[in-house]
PDB file of C-alpha atoms in Angstrom:
ATOM      1  CA  MET A 264      84.449 109.141  79.770  1.00 44.00           C
ATOM      2  CA  THR A 265      86.030 110.709  76.743  1.00 44.00           C
ATOM      3  CA  SER A 266      86.617 107.879  74.285  1.00 51.00           C
ATOM      4  CA  LEU A 267      84.341 105.091  75.525  1.00 51.00           C
ATOM      5  CA  ASP A 268      80.863 105.302  76.959  1.00 54.00           C
ATOM      6  CA  HIS A 269      79.681 102.793  79.559  1.00 54.00           C
ATOM      7  CA  GLU A 270      77.834 100.644  77.038  1.00 54.00           C
ATOM      8  CA  ASP A 271      80.873 100.421  74.764  1.00 57.00           C
ATOM      9  CA  LEU A 272      83.091  99.558  77.721  1.00 57.00           C
ATOM     10  CA  GLY A 273      80.720  96.830  78.858  1.00 56.00           C
ATOM     11  CA  ARG A 274      80.695  95.188  75.444  1.00 57.00           C
ATOM     12  CA  LEU A 275      84.458  95.453  75.146  1.00 57.00           C
ATOM     13  CA  MET A 276      84.993  93.917  78.582  1.00 57.00           C
ATOM     14  CA  ALA A 277      82.634  91.066  77.760  1.00 55.00           C
ATOM     15  CA  ASP A 278      84.618  90.307  74.599  1.00 57.00           C
ATOM     16  CA  VAL A 279      87.890  90.414  76.528  1.00 58.00           C
ATOM     17  CA  ALA A 280      86.557  88.153  79.293  1.00 54.00           C
ATOM     18  CA  ARG A 281      85.374  85.595  76.748  1.00 54.00           C
ATOM     19  CA  GLY A 282      88.864  85.564  75.287  1.00 56.00           C
ATOM     20  CA  TRP A 283      90.405  84.862  78.689  1.00 53.00           C
ATOM     21  CA  ALA A 284      87.887  82.108  79.369  1.00 53.00           C
ATOM     22  CA  VAL A 285      89.140  80.109  76.378  1.00 49.00           C
ATOM     23  CA  SER A 286      92.308  79.088  78.248  1.00 50.00           C
ATOM     24  CA  SER A 287      92.438  77.062  81.454  1.00 53.00           C
ATOM     25  CA  ASP A 288      96.158  77.817  81.818  1.00 71.00           C
ATOM     26  CA  LEU A 289      96.630  80.353  84.614  1.00 74.00           C
ATOM     27  CA  ASP A 290      99.846  81.814  83.180  1.00 80.00           C
ATOM     28  CA  ILE A 291      98.197  82.431  79.807  1.00 81.00           C
ATOM     29  CA  THR A 292      95.220  84.041  81.521  1.00 80.00           C
ATOM     30  CA  LEU A 293      97.451  86.341  83.566  1.00 84.00           C
ATOM     31  CA  ARG A 294      99.432  87.407  80.506  1.00 87.00           C
ATOM     32  CA  GLY A 295      96.206  88.130  78.660  1.00 84.00           C
ATOM     33  CA  ILE A 296      95.141  90.384  81.528  1.00 87.00           C
ATOM     34  CA  THR A 297      98.349  92.428  81.633  1.00 92.00           C
ATOM     35  CA  ASP A 298      98.608  92.765  77.854  1.00 90.00           C
ATOM     36  CA  THR A 299      95.006  93.948  77.737  1.00 88.00           C
ATOM     37  CA  ALA A 300      95.627  96.404  80.584  1.00 91.00           C
ATOM     38  CA  VAL A 301      98.509  98.083  78.770  1.00 94.00           C
ATOM     39  CA  SER A 302      96.595  98.295  75.506  1.00 88.00           C
ATOM     40  CA  MET A 303      93.290  99.495  76.980  1.00 88.00           C
ATOM     41  CA  ILE A 304      94.119 101.682  79.988  1.00 92.00           C
ATOM     42  CA  PRO A 305      95.196 105.201  78.981  1.00 94.00           C
ATOM     43  CA  GLY A 306      98.644 106.139  80.241  1.00 96.00           C
ATOM     44  CA  ALA A 307      99.924 102.637  81.034  1.00 97.00           C
ATOM     45  CA  ASP A 308     103.472 101.837  79.887  1.00 97.00           C
ATOM     46  CA  SER A 309     103.781  98.471  81.624  1.00 97.00           C
ATOM     47  CA  ALA A 310     101.821  96.158  83.897  1.00 97.00           C
ATOM     48  CA  ASP A 311     102.002  93.027  85.979  1.00 96.00           C
ATOM     49  CA  ILE A 312     100.073  91.059  88.584  1.00 93.00           C
ATOM     50  CA  LEU A 313     101.503  90.811  92.082  1.00 92.00           C
ATOM     51  CA  MET A 314     100.448  87.894  94.263  1.00 89.00           C
ATOM     52  CA  ILE A 315     101.259  87.939  97.966  1.00 90.00           C
ATOM     53  CA  ALA A 316     100.975  84.795 100.099  1.00 85.00           C
ATOM     54  CA  ASP A 317     100.732  85.096 103.889  1.00 83.00           C
ATOM     55  CA  ARG A 318     101.551  88.813 103.570  1.00 79.00           C
ATOM     56  CA  LYS A 319     105.237  88.020 103.007  1.00 80.00           C
ATOM     57  CA  ARG A 320     105.873  85.872  99.927  1.00 86.00           C
ATOM     58  CA  PHE A 321     105.758  87.969  96.759  1.00 90.00           C
ATOM     59  CA  GLU A 322     105.344  86.638  93.220  1.00 89.00           C
ATOM     60  CA  SER A 323     105.328  88.814  90.117  1.00 91.00           C
ATOM     61  CA  HIS A 324     103.370  87.371  87.194  1.00 90.00           C
ATOM     62  CA  ALA A 325     102.894  88.231  83.514  1.00 91.00           C
ATOM     63  CA  ALA A 326     105.023  91.390  83.585  1.00 95.00           C
ATOM     64  CA  THR A 327     104.970  93.190  80.250  1.00 96.00           C
ATOM     65  CA  SER A 328     108.512  94.478  80.830  1.00 96.00           C
ATOM     66  CA  GLU A 329     111.300  94.160  83.405  1.00 96.00           C
ATOM     67  CA  LEU A 330     110.156  97.280  85.248  1.00 97.00           C
ATOM     68  CA  PRO A 331     107.124  95.829  87.101  1.00 97.00           C
ATOM     69  CA  GLU A 332     109.171  92.906  88.380  1.00 96.00           C
ATOM     70  CA  GLN A 333     111.795  95.347  89.648  1.00 97.00           C
ATOM     71  CA  MET A 334     109.102  97.381  91.404  1.00 97.00           C
ATOM     72  CA  ASP A 335     107.610  94.277  93.036  1.00 96.00           C
ATOM     73  CA  ALA A 336     111.005  93.120  94.281  1.00 95.00           C
ATOM     74  CA  LEU A 337     111.651  96.604  95.622  1.00 96.00           C
ATOM     75  CA  GLN A 338     108.359  96.648  97.516  1.00 96.00           C
ATOM     76  CA  GLN A 339     109.016  93.228  98.987  1.00 94.00           C
ATOM     77  CA  ARG A 340     112.424  94.357 100.215  1.00 95.00           C
ATOM     78  CA  LEU A 341     111.144  97.636 101.659  1.00 96.00           C
ATOM     79  CA  GLY A 342     107.765  96.403 102.871  1.00 93.00           C
ATOM     80  CA  GLU A 343     105.908  99.349 101.347  1.00 96.00           C
ATOM     81  CA  GLY A 344     104.531 100.594  98.057  1.00 97.00           C
ATOM     82  CA  PRO A 345     101.366 101.109  96.009  1.00 97.00           C
ATOM     83  CA  CYS A 346     101.060  97.529  94.801  1.00 96.00           C
ATOM     84  CA  VAL A 347     101.383  96.132  98.326  1.00 95.00           C
ATOM     85  CA  ASP A 348      98.727  98.511  99.636  1.00 95.00           C
ATOM     86  CA  ALA A 349      96.335  97.609  96.811  1.00 94.00           C
ATOM     87  CA  ALA A 350      96.841  93.872  97.225  1.00 92.00           C
ATOM     88  CA  LEU A 351      96.535  93.775 101.006  1.00 91.00           C
ATOM     89  CA  ASP A 352      94.458  96.698 102.187  1.00 87.00           C
ATOM     90  CA  ALA A 353      93.088  99.191  99.661  1.00 85.00           C
ATOM     91  CA  ARG A 354      90.859  98.466  96.674  1.00 88.00           C
ATOM     92  CA  MET A 355      92.876 100.911  94.574  1.00 94.00           C
ATOM     93  CA  THR A 356      95.954 103.104  94.869  1.00 97.00           C
ATOM     94  CA  ARG A 357      96.972 105.875  92.494  1.00 97.00           C
ATOM     95  CA  SER A 358      99.959 108.177  92.518  1.00 98.00           C
ATOM     96  CA  ASN A 359      99.782 110.985  89.993  1.00 97.00           C
ATOM     97  CA  ASP A 360     103.388 112.040  90.464  1.00 98.00           C
ATOM     98  CA  LEU A 361     105.888 110.184  92.626  1.00 98.00           C
ATOM     99  CA  THR A 362     107.939 113.350  93.054  1.00 97.00           C
ATOM    100  CA  ASP A 363     105.100 114.613  95.293  1.00 96.00           C
ATOM    101  CA  GLU A 364     104.303 111.250  96.912  1.00 97.00           C
ATOM    102  CA  ARG A 365     104.562 110.963 100.719  1.00 96.00           C
ATOM    103  CA  ARG A 366     102.912 107.589 101.436  1.00 96.00           C
ATOM    104  CA  TRP A 367     105.877 105.389 100.539  1.00 97.00           C
ATOM    105  CA  PRO A 368     109.037 107.469 100.970  1.00 97.00           C
ATOM    106  CA  ARG A 369     111.586 104.675 100.585  1.00 97.00           C
ATOM    107  CA  PHE A 370     109.831 103.064  97.628  1.00 97.00           C
ATOM    108  CA  THR A 371     109.321 106.429  95.932  1.00 97.00           C
ATOM    109  CA  ARG A 372     113.002 107.295  95.953  1.00 97.00           C
ATOM    110  CA  HIS A 373     114.023 104.060  94.220  1.00 97.00           C
ATOM    111  CA  ALA A 374     111.063 104.081  91.829  1.00 98.00           C
ATOM    112  CA  LEU A 375     111.958 107.561  90.626  1.00 98.00           C
ATOM    113  CA  ASP A 376     115.528 106.403  90.035  1.00 97.00           C
ATOM    114  CA  ALA A 377     114.088 103.629  87.840  1.00 97.00           C
ATOM    115  CA  GLY A 378     112.094 106.147  85.803  1.00 97.00           C
ATOM    116  CA  VAL A 379     108.611 105.592  87.254  1.00 98.00           C
ATOM    117  CA  ARG A 380     106.511 108.738  87.694  1.00 98.00           C
ATOM    118  CA  SER A 381     102.908 107.464  87.966  1.00 98.00           C
ATOM    119  CA  THR A 382     101.381 104.288  89.388  1.00 98.00           C
ATOM    120  CA  LEU A 383      97.907 102.771  89.423  1.00 98.00           C
ATOM    121  CA  SER A 384      97.020  99.504  91.207  1.00 97.00           C
ATOM    122  CA  PHE A 385      93.765  97.600  91.644  1.00 96.00           C
ATOM    123  CA  GLN A 386      93.032  94.852  94.141  1.00 93.00           C
ATOM    124  CA  LEU A 387      92.067  91.642  92.360  1.00 89.00           C
ATOM    125  CA  TYR A 388      91.178  89.424  95.285  1.00 77.00           C
ATOM    126  CA  THR A 389      92.027  88.770  98.904  1.00 66.00           C
ATOM    127  CA  GLY A 390      91.468  85.652 100.967  1.00 66.00           C
ATOM    128  CA  ASN A 391      92.810  82.167 101.700  1.00 66.00           C
ATOM    129  CA  HIS A 392      96.072  83.749 102.838  1.00 76.00           C
ATOM    130  CA  THR A 393      96.701  85.068  99.314  1.00 81.00           C
ATOM    131  CA  SER A 394      96.117  88.527  97.852  1.00 87.00           C
ATOM    132  CA  GLY A 395      96.610  89.946  94.385  1.00 90.00           C
ATOM    133  CA  ALA A 396      96.764  93.248  92.560  1.00 94.00           C
ATOM    134  CA  LEU A 397      96.856  94.434  88.957  1.00 95.00           C
ATOM    135  CA  ASN A 398      99.593  97.066  88.751  1.00 97.00           C
ATOM    136  CA  LEU A 399     100.244  99.724  86.113  1.00 98.00           C
ATOM    137  CA  PHE A 400     103.296 101.937  85.752  1.00 98.00           C
ATOM    138  CA  ALA A 401     103.986 105.019  83.667  1.00 98.00           C
ATOM    139  CA  LYS A 402     107.126 107.043  82.981  1.00 97.00           C
ATOM    140  CA  THR A 403     105.243 110.336  82.789  1.00 98.00           C
ATOM    141  CA  PRO A 404     103.530 112.249  85.620  1.00 98.00           C
ATOM    142  CA  HIS A 405      99.720 112.434  85.748  1.00 98.00           C
ATOM    143  CA  ALA A 406      99.526 109.556  83.268  1.00 98.00           C
ATOM    144  CA  PHE A 407      96.358 108.035  84.733  1.00 97.00           C
ATOM    145  CA  ASP A 408      93.132 110.019  84.553  1.00 95.00           C
ATOM    146  CA  GLU A 409      89.580 109.167  85.578  1.00 93.00           C
ATOM    147  CA  GLU A 410      89.084 107.188  82.374  1.00 92.00           C
ATOM    148  CA  SER A 411      92.109 105.085  83.289  1.00 94.00           C
ATOM    149  CA  VAL A 412      90.618 104.423  86.711  1.00 93.00           C
ATOM    150  CA  LEU A 413      87.187 103.489  85.347  1.00 89.00           C
ATOM    151  CA  ILE A 414      88.540 101.125  82.704  1.00 89.00           C
ATOM    152  CA  GLY A 415      90.993  99.671  85.218  1.00 91.00           C
ATOM    153  CA  GLU A 416      88.281  98.977  87.778  1.00 90.00           C
ATOM    154  CA  VAL A 417      86.120  97.136  85.259  1.00 84.00           C
ATOM    155  CA  LEU A 418      89.129  95.258  83.883  1.00 87.00           C
ATOM    156  CA  ALA A 419      90.265  94.237  87.372  1.00 88.00           C
ATOM    157  CA  ALA A 420      86.801  92.909  88.220  1.00 85.00           C
ATOM    158  CA  HIS A 421      86.730  90.763  85.081  1.00 80.00           C
ATOM    159  CA  ALA A 422      90.340  89.706  85.687  1.00 82.00           C
ATOM    160  CA  ALA A 423      89.550  88.494  89.207  1.00 82.00           C
ATOM    161  CA  ILE A 424      86.770  86.269  87.831  1.00 80.00           C
ATOM    162  CA  ALA A 425      89.036  84.955  85.056  1.00 76.00           C
ATOM    163  CA  ILE A 426      91.809  84.130  87.547  1.00 78.00           C
ATOM    164  CA  ALA A 427      89.393  82.255  89.803  1.00 74.00           C
ATOM    165  CA  ALA A 428      88.074  80.279  86.826  1.00 67.00           C
ATOM    166  CA  ALA A 429      91.577  79.437  85.590  1.00 63.00           C
ATOM    167  CA  ARG A 430      92.615  78.298  89.056  1.00 62.00           C
ATOM    168  CA  THR A 431      89.553  76.076  89.338  1.00 58.00           C
ATOM    169  CA  ALA A 432      90.274  74.579  85.920  1.00 51.00           C
ATOM    170  CA  GLU A 433      93.904  73.894  86.869  1.00 53.00           C
ATOM    171  CA  GLN A 434      92.811  72.238  90.115  1.00 54.00           C
ATOM    172  CA  LEU A 435      90.349  70.045  88.222  1.00 52.00           C
ATOM    173  CA  LEU A 436      92.967  69.067  85.661  1.00 51.00           C
ATOM    174  CA  SER A 437      95.408  68.276  88.456  1.00 58.00           C
ATOM    175  CA  ALA A 438      92.810  66.158  90.230  1.00 58.00           C
ATOM    176  CA  VAL A 439      92.060  64.217  87.043  1.00 57.00           C
ATOM    177  CA  ALA A 440      95.764  63.664  86.391  1.00 61.00           C
ATOM    178  CA  SER A 441      96.286  62.446  89.962  1.00 70.00           C
ATOM    179  CA  ARG A 442      93.329  60.075  89.676  1.00 75.00           C
ATOM    180  CA  ASP A 443      94.724  58.636  86.437  1.00 72.00           C
ATOM    181  CA  LEU A 444      98.175  58.149  87.987  1.00 77.00           C
ATOM    182  CA  ILE A 445      96.703  56.407  91.016  1.00 79.00           C
ATOM    183  CA  GLY A 446      94.717  54.158  88.667  1.00 83.00           C
ATOM    184  CA  GLN A 447      97.875  53.254  86.727  1.00 83.00           C
ATOM    185  CA  ALA A 448      99.794  52.525  89.920  1.00 83.00           C
ATOM    186  CA  LYS A 449      96.947  50.340  91.230  1.00 82.00           C
ATOM    187  CA  GLY A 450      96.913  48.377  87.987  1.00 86.00           C
ATOM    188  CA  MET A 451     100.662  47.788  88.141  1.00 86.00           C
ATOM    189  CA  LEU A 452     100.469  46.620  91.759  1.00 84.00           C
ATOM    190  CA  MET A 453      97.526  44.323  90.974  1.00 85.00           C
ATOM    191  CA  GLU A 454      99.413  42.710  88.121  1.00 84.00           C
ATOM    192  CA  ARG A 455     102.713  42.360  89.937  1.00 83.00           C
ATOM    193  CA  PHE A 456     101.395  41.058  93.274  1.00 84.00           C
ATOM    194  CA  ARG A 457      98.267  39.295  92.012  1.00 85.00           C
ATOM    195  CA  ILE A 458      95.966  41.321  94.254  1.00 86.00           C
ATOM    196  CA  ASP A 459      92.605  42.987  93.703  1.00 85.00           C
ATOM    197  CA  ALA A 460      91.886  46.717  93.351  1.00 80.00           C
ATOM    198  CA  THR A 461      90.977  47.167  97.028  1.00 80.00           C
ATOM    199  CA  GLN A 462      94.210  45.562  98.194  1.00 81.00           C
ATOM    200  CA  ALA A 463      96.245  47.583  95.704  1.00 80.00           C
ATOM    201  CA  PHE A 464      94.720  50.837  96.924  1.00 80.00           C
ATOM    202  CA  ALA A 465      95.347  49.778 100.546  1.00 81.00           C
ATOM    203  CA  MET A 466      98.981  49.145  99.635  1.00 82.00           C
ATOM    204  CA  LEU A 467      99.273  52.619  98.068  1.00 80.00           C
ATOM    205  CA  THR A 468      97.672  54.203 101.117  1.00 80.00           C
ATOM    206  CA  LYS A 469     100.044  52.412 103.494  1.00 81.00           C
ATOM    207  CA  LEU A 470     103.057  53.441 101.434  1.00 82.00           C
ATOM    208  CA  SER A 471     101.808  57.031 101.542  1.00 81.00           C
ATOM    209  CA  GLN A 472     101.281  56.967 105.301  1.00 82.00           C
ATOM    210  CA  ASP A 473     104.513  55.163 106.159  1.00 82.00           C
ATOM    211  CA  SER A 474     106.628  57.499 104.039  1.00 84.00           C
ATOM    212  CA  ASN A 475     104.602  60.638 104.843  1.00 85.00           C
ATOM    213  CA  THR A 476     104.296  61.225 101.096  1.00 82.00           C
ATOM    214  CA  PRO A 477     101.160  62.384  99.237  1.00 81.00           C
ATOM    215  CA  LEU A 478      99.286  59.531  97.609  1.00 78.00           C
ATOM    216  CA  ALA A 479      99.602  61.026  94.115  1.00 79.00           C
ATOM    217  CA  GLU A 480     103.371  61.327  94.544  1.00 83.00           C
ATOM    218  CA  VAL A 481     103.661  57.686  95.612  1.00 81.00           C
ATOM    219  CA  ALA A 482     101.637  56.692  92.561  1.00 82.00           C
ATOM    220  CA  THR A 483     103.873  58.786  90.309  1.00 83.00           C
ATOM    221  CA  LYS A 484     106.995  57.061  91.648  1.00 85.00           C
ATOM    222  CA  ILE A 485     105.519  53.617  91.108  1.00 84.00           C
ATOM    223  CA  VAL A 486     104.496  54.472  87.544  1.00 83.00           C
ATOM    224  CA  ASP A 487     107.940  55.968  86.843  1.00 83.00           C
ATOM    225  CA  LEU A 488     109.631  52.773  88.073  1.00 80.00           C
ATOM    226  CA  GLY A 489     107.717  50.736  85.503  1.00 73.00           C
ATOM    227  CA  PRO A 490     105.994  47.342  85.705  1.00 62.00           C
ATOM    228  CA  ASP A 491     109.173  45.298  86.095  1.00 58.00           C
ATOM    229  CA  ARG A 492     110.548  46.997  89.191  1.00 53.00           C
ATOM    230  CA  PRO A 493     109.652  45.875  92.733  1.00 51.00           C
TER     231      PRO A 493
END
């Protein structure tokens, strides 16, 4: 490496990862990743994170400009491109100059029209029917060198861990919120119908089953109706 040795990079990545770990909000974590990628990876003009569900539903997250979102939409429409390959199949894709690129002919033509000359994408994770990639775009050819690749690989590895942690935190928060709502709904049913906690929970469960509605959603509706509504 030219500007950072491995020890410096390791310390820097550790500091960055600790910063991401402060937030349990997935959107904030993703934006922290893309902002860091643009500031740290040599050559990067813009970045985003592409998530693909069931190999067909595309979601662009934390784009640092409009360009990455345009590129993701283009790749979804055409079914080809560097970000798709990185998310689904390859651990990394790099195109030094799209004018010489032959792997994605339809994508390349439109990307060049949009001003993109170089791309660099890293797989973040794959599994559970969902894949993700950290994508970088540059308006100059040969923008990404070996230093860009090395920093990007380390950043992507830390990003994957941060995303998993943020998702786990969101799931836990959601579970706690659902539990609290169910508790509120049980209390309202107990008071209104003069029944005990077991009977109130049985009533919630039956309402959920009869209406084919998740239990937490039934509880939310009961709480929203208030204590004076049947």
